[in-house]
Tab-separated table of C-alpha atoms and ligand atoms in Angstrom:
chain	number	residue	atom	x	y	z
N	1	UNK	CA	-28.238	-26.711	-7.279
N	2	UNK	CA	-25.639	-29.254	-8.345
N	3	UNK	CA	-22.659	-28.971	-6.065
N	4	UNK	CA	-20.742	-31.757	-7.785
N	5	UNK	CA	-20.017	-29.601	-10.828
N	6	UNK	CA	-17.999	-26.526	-9.934
N	7	UNK	CA	-19.305	-23.354	-11.615
N	8	UNK	CA	-17.499	-21.652	-14.486
N	9	UNK	CA	-16.024	-18.206	-14.039
N	10	UNK	CA	-14.479	-15.867	-16.570
N	11	UNK	CA	-11.137	-14.143	-16.021
N	12	UNK	CA	-11.707	-10.380	-15.947
N	13	UNK	CA	-8.404	-9.710	-17.689
N	14	UNK	CA	-8.350	-12.206	-20.564
N	15	UNK	CA	-11.929	-13.630	-20.598
N	16	UNK	CA	-10.655	-17.194	-20.275
N	17	UNK	CA	-13.348	-19.525	-18.888
N	18	UNK	CA	-12.190	-21.520	-15.897
N	19	UNK	CA	-13.707	-23.927	-13.443
N	20	UNK	CA	-13.949	-22.544	-9.949
N	21	UNK	CA	-12.113	-24.696	-7.423
N	22	UNK	CA	-12.495	-24.618	-3.645
N	23	UNK	CA	-9.512	-23.001	-1.929
N	24	UNK	CA	-7.802	-23.521	1.393
N	25	UNK	CA	-7.948	-20.532	3.758
N	26	UNK	CA	-5.766	-17.606	2.577
N	27	UNK	CA	-5.135	-19.247	-0.788
N	28	UNK	CA	-5.493	-17.259	-3.992
N	29	UNK	CA	-6.789	-18.591	-7.304
N	30	UNK	CA	-5.002	-17.199	-10.352
N	31	UNK	CA	-5.902	-17.350	-14.029
N	32	UNK	CA	-4.167	-20.134	-15.937
N	33	UNK	CA	-3.935	-17.963	-19.052
N	34	UNK	CA	-2.645	-14.610	-17.790
N	35	UNK	CA	-1.872	-15.116	-14.107
N	36	UNK	CA	-4.357	-12.462	-12.933
N	37	UNK	CA	-5.872	-12.971	-9.492
N	38	UNK	CA	-9.363	-14.481	-9.752
N	39	UNK	CA	-10.519	-14.820	-6.172
N	40	UNK	CA	-9.180	-15.640	-2.740
N	41	UNK	CA	-10.390	-17.490	0.308
N	42	UNK	CA	-10.173	-15.002	3.152
N	43	UNK	CA	-11.404	-16.581	6.384
N	44	UNK	CA	-13.566	-14.369	8.592
N	45	UNK	CA	-13.751	-11.677	5.927
N	46	UNK	CA	-17.437	-11.034	6.703
N	47	UNK	CA	-16.784	-10.673	10.439
N	48	UNK	CA	-13.895	-8.332	9.730
N	49	UNK	CA	-15.913	-6.201	7.308
N	50	UNK	CA	-18.727	-6.006	9.870
N	51	UNK	CA	-16.321	-4.698	12.527
N	52	UNK	CA	-14.963	-2.089	10.073
N	53	UNK	CA	-18.526	-1.082	9.089
N	54	UNK	CA	-19.611	-0.675	12.718
N	55	UNK	CA	-16.505	1.425	13.440
N	56	UNK	CA	-17.294	3.535	10.371
N	57	UNK	CA	-20.899	3.953	11.584
N	58	UNK	CA	-19.747	5.287	14.972
N	59	UNK	CA	-17.306	7.700	13.281
N	60	UNK	CA	-20.083	8.741	10.881
N	61	UNK	CA	-22.403	9.661	13.764
N	62	UNK	CA	-19.621	11.691	15.447
N	63	UNK	CA	-18.746	13.346	12.123
N	64	UNK	CA	-22.355	14.449	11.684
N	65	UNK	CA	-23.140	15.434	15.246
N	66	UNK	CA	-20.119	17.567	16.163
N	67	UNK	CA	-18.575	20.741	14.683
N	68	UNK	CA	-16.157	20.268	11.784
N	69	UNK	CA	-14.330	23.488	12.467
N	70	UNK	CA	-14.667	26.680	14.356
N	71	UNK	CA	-13.542	30.185	13.457
N	72	UNK	CA	-12.465	32.690	16.037
N	73	UNK	CA	-12.963	36.331	15.112
N	74	UNK	CA	-12.135	38.974	17.710
N	75	UNK	CA	-12.656	36.566	20.550
N	76	UNK	CA	-16.010	35.270	19.240
N	77	UNK	CA	-16.121	31.633	18.304
N	78	UNK	CA	-18.306	30.366	15.517
N	79	UNK	CA	-18.513	26.634	14.872
N	80	UNK	CA	-20.358	24.702	12.226
N	81	UNK	CA	-21.199	21.079	11.679
N	82	UNK	CA	-21.930	19.338	8.392
N	83	UNK	CA	-25.653	20.144	8.410
N	84	UNK	CA	-24.864	23.764	9.194
N	85	UNK	CA	-22.546	23.874	6.169
N	86	UNK	CA	-25.194	22.348	3.871
N	87	UNK	CA	-27.858	24.713	5.244
N	88	UNK	CA	-25.631	27.712	4.752
N	89	UNK	CA	-24.836	26.716	1.136
N	90	UNK	CA	-28.567	26.341	0.515
N	91	UNK	CA	-29.288	29.791	1.950
N	92	UNK	CA	-26.543	31.368	-0.150
N	93	UNK	CA	-28.282	30.287	-3.379
N	94	UNK	CA	-25.788	27.460	-3.916
N	95	UNK	CA	-28.554	24.891	-3.888
N	96	UNK	CA	-27.041	22.409	-6.332
N	97	UNK	CA	-23.805	22.329	-4.348
N	98	UNK	CA	-25.806	21.968	-1.124
N	99	UNK	CA	-27.678	18.996	-2.599
N	100	UNK	CA	-24.444	17.445	-3.901
N	101	UNK	CA	-22.725	17.753	-0.518
N	102	UNK	CA	-25.813	16.371	1.217
N	103	UNK	CA	-26.061	13.386	-1.158
N	104	UNK	CA	-22.379	12.460	-1.432
N	105	UNK	CA	-21.325	13.142	2.157
N	106	UNK	CA	-24.423	12.395	4.255
N	107	UNK	CA	-27.108	10.438	2.432
N	108	UNK	CA	-25.153	7.900	0.380
N	109	UNK	CA	-22.554	7.026	3.046
N	110	UNK	CA	-25.458	6.563	5.517
N	111	UNK	CA	-27.336	4.279	3.120
N	112	UNK	CA	-24.149	2.366	2.303
N	113	UNK	CA	-23.289	1.745	5.960
N	114	UNK	CA	-26.868	0.816	6.869
N	115	UNK	CA	-27.094	-1.694	4.025
N	116	UNK	CA	-23.686	-3.135	4.849
N	117	UNK	CA	-24.645	-3.697	8.506
N	118	UNK	CA	-28.115	-4.958	7.520
N	119	UNK	CA	-26.377	-7.560	5.349
N	120	UNK	CA	-23.415	-8.560	7.502
N	121	UNK	CA	-24.807	-8.488	11.044
N	122	UNK	CA	-27.378	-11.289	10.449
N	123	UNK	CA	-24.871	-13.318	8.385
N	124	UNK	CA	-22.330	-13.148	11.201
N	125	UNK	CA	-25.074	-14.194	13.640
N	126	UNK	CA	-25.854	-17.134	11.314
N	127	UNK	CA	-29.079	-15.722	10.004
N	128	UNK	CA	-30.041	-14.927	6.459
N	129	UNK	CA	-31.375	-11.406	5.855
N	130	UNK	CA	-34.048	-11.121	3.145
N	131	UNK	CA	-33.141	-9.511	-0.193
N	132	UNK	CA	-29.397	-10.265	-0.281
N	133	UNK	CA	-29.090	-10.087	-4.082
N	134	UNK	CA	-30.932	-6.750	-4.277
N	135	UNK	CA	-28.885	-5.395	-1.370
N	136	UNK	CA	-25.592	-6.302	-3.093
N	137	UNK	CA	-26.771	-4.781	-6.373
N	138	UNK	CA	-27.734	-1.491	-4.718
N	139	UNK	CA	-24.452	-1.430	-2.761
N	140	UNK	CA	-22.454	-1.822	-5.990
N	141	UNK	CA	-24.574	0.846	-7.677
N	142	UNK	CA	-24.293	3.563	-5.027
N	143	UNK	CA	-20.671	2.999	-4.042
N	144	UNK	CA	-19.184	5.417	-6.633
N	145	UNK	CA	-21.465	8.219	-5.347
N	146	UNK	CA	-20.212	8.255	-1.774
N	147	UNK	CA	-17.457	10.878	-1.764
N	148	UNK	CA	-16.406	11.475	1.809
N	149	UNK	CA	-12.759	11.741	0.729
N	150	UNK	CA	-13.572	14.552	-1.730
N	151	UNK	CA	-15.349	16.442	1.033
N	152	UNK	CA	-12.418	15.829	3.372
N	153	UNK	CA	-10.022	17.221	0.771
N	154	UNK	CA	-12.232	20.284	0.294
N	155	UNK	CA	-12.311	20.956	4.026
N	156	UNK	CA	-8.534	20.624	4.290
N	157	UNK	CA	-7.956	23.030	1.400
N	158	UNK	CA	-10.312	25.634	2.871
N	159	UNK	CA	-8.711	25.115	6.257
N	160	UNK	CA	-5.295	26.052	4.874
N	161	UNK	CA	-6.755	29.033	2.968
N	162	UNK	CA	-8.830	30.354	5.860
N	163	UNK	CA	-5.990	29.951	8.307
N	164	UNK	CA	-4.299	32.975	6.702
N	165	UNK	CA	-7.084	35.324	7.756
N	166	UNK	CA	-8.773	33.639	10.726
N	167	UNK	CA	-7.787	31.516	13.613
N	168	UNK	CA	-9.235	28.088	12.863
N	169	UNK	CA	-10.126	25.529	15.490
N	170	UNK	CA	-10.415	21.988	14.115
N	171	UNK	CA	-13.534	20.310	15.524
N	172	UNK	CA	-14.071	16.752	16.723
N	173	UNK	CA	-15.936	15.965	13.501
N	174	UNK	CA	-12.874	16.832	11.423
N	175	UNK	CA	-10.888	14.037	13.078
N	176	UNK	CA	-13.893	11.742	12.764
N	177	UNK	CA	-14.060	12.519	9.025
N	178	UNK	CA	-10.377	11.661	8.704
N	179	UNK	CA	-10.969	8.308	10.403
N	180	UNK	CA	-14.103	7.770	8.338
N	181	UNK	CA	-12.245	8.308	5.050
N	182	UNK	CA	-9.772	5.648	6.122
N	183	UNK	CA	-12.519	3.290	7.376
N	184	UNK	CA	-14.513	3.510	4.117
N	185	UNK	CA	-11.372	2.541	2.199
N	186	UNK	CA	-10.822	-0.381	4.602
N	187	UNK	CA	-14.413	-1.601	4.229
N	188	UNK	CA	-14.105	-1.401	0.425
N	189	UNK	CA	-10.829	-3.338	0.514
N	190	UNK	CA	-12.043	-6.079	2.839
N	191	UNK	CA	-15.534	-6.608	1.406
N	192	UNK	CA	-16.042	-8.988	-1.460
N	193	UNK	CA	-19.614	-9.927	-2.508
N	194	UNK	CA	-18.202	-13.361	-3.444
N	195	UNK	CA	-17.605	-14.075	0.246
N	196	UNK	CA	-21.315	-13.553	0.945
N	197	UNK	CA	-22.280	-16.254	-1.559
N	198	UNK	CA	-19.471	-18.537	-0.373
N	199	UNK	CA	-20.740	-18.095	3.197
N	200	UNK	CA	-24.311	-18.947	2.119
N	201	UNK	CA	-23.054	-22.007	0.204
N	202	UNK	CA	-21.455	-23.265	3.388
N	203	UNK	CA	-24.546	-22.448	5.465
N	204	UNK	CA	-27.522	-22.427	3.072
N	205	UNK	CA	-30.079	-22.305	5.899
N	206	UNK	CA	-27.934	-19.891	7.867
N	207	UNK	CA	-27.638	-22.326	10.735
N	208	UNK	CA	-24.497	-24.357	10.057
N	209	UNK	CA	-21.125	-23.769	11.643
N	210	UNK	CA	-18.613	-21.248	10.340
J	301	ZN	ZN1	-6.718	-14.375	-17.413
């Protein structure tokens, strides 16, 4: 790998080819042709994304373990968690919807968070996890299929509708889902695969200083 010659990158907006230059912390590189932002040097972005991912993981566990909402009918309380909702959809012959909810709200967010932590935790501890390129490719591929915010919206709409006829008790998991929606957006905003490669360029053996 020749480090003397800086690599070429293409502007996503106007396709102009430019030479990548090293940036000072917090600096932004813009395209010479159209002024679009090309990349930025955000110090500690991997550490920050790891903290957000771990927070999201804790919220995810709470969101899955506790009831989303409870309904009180004539003094009897009935609460359901996410698995209960999926199970009930499945039993009511709405199997495709059950599978969709399971995939977009449980499976894919779980895989996404696991892969994120698998990638970032070793990097932040100055180790290099195996399969980084594959991990990043899978992360990019599955990202559009995680739809916690759609689920959250659905729950809120049904909450408003049901509240006319029943007395609804919001569960712990509902608040956790709210936090999780926000945390997933924060992880997406703070994570840039570029920073992973920049980090590895600085510490190719994973043992240098940050
Ligand atoms: Zn441009």
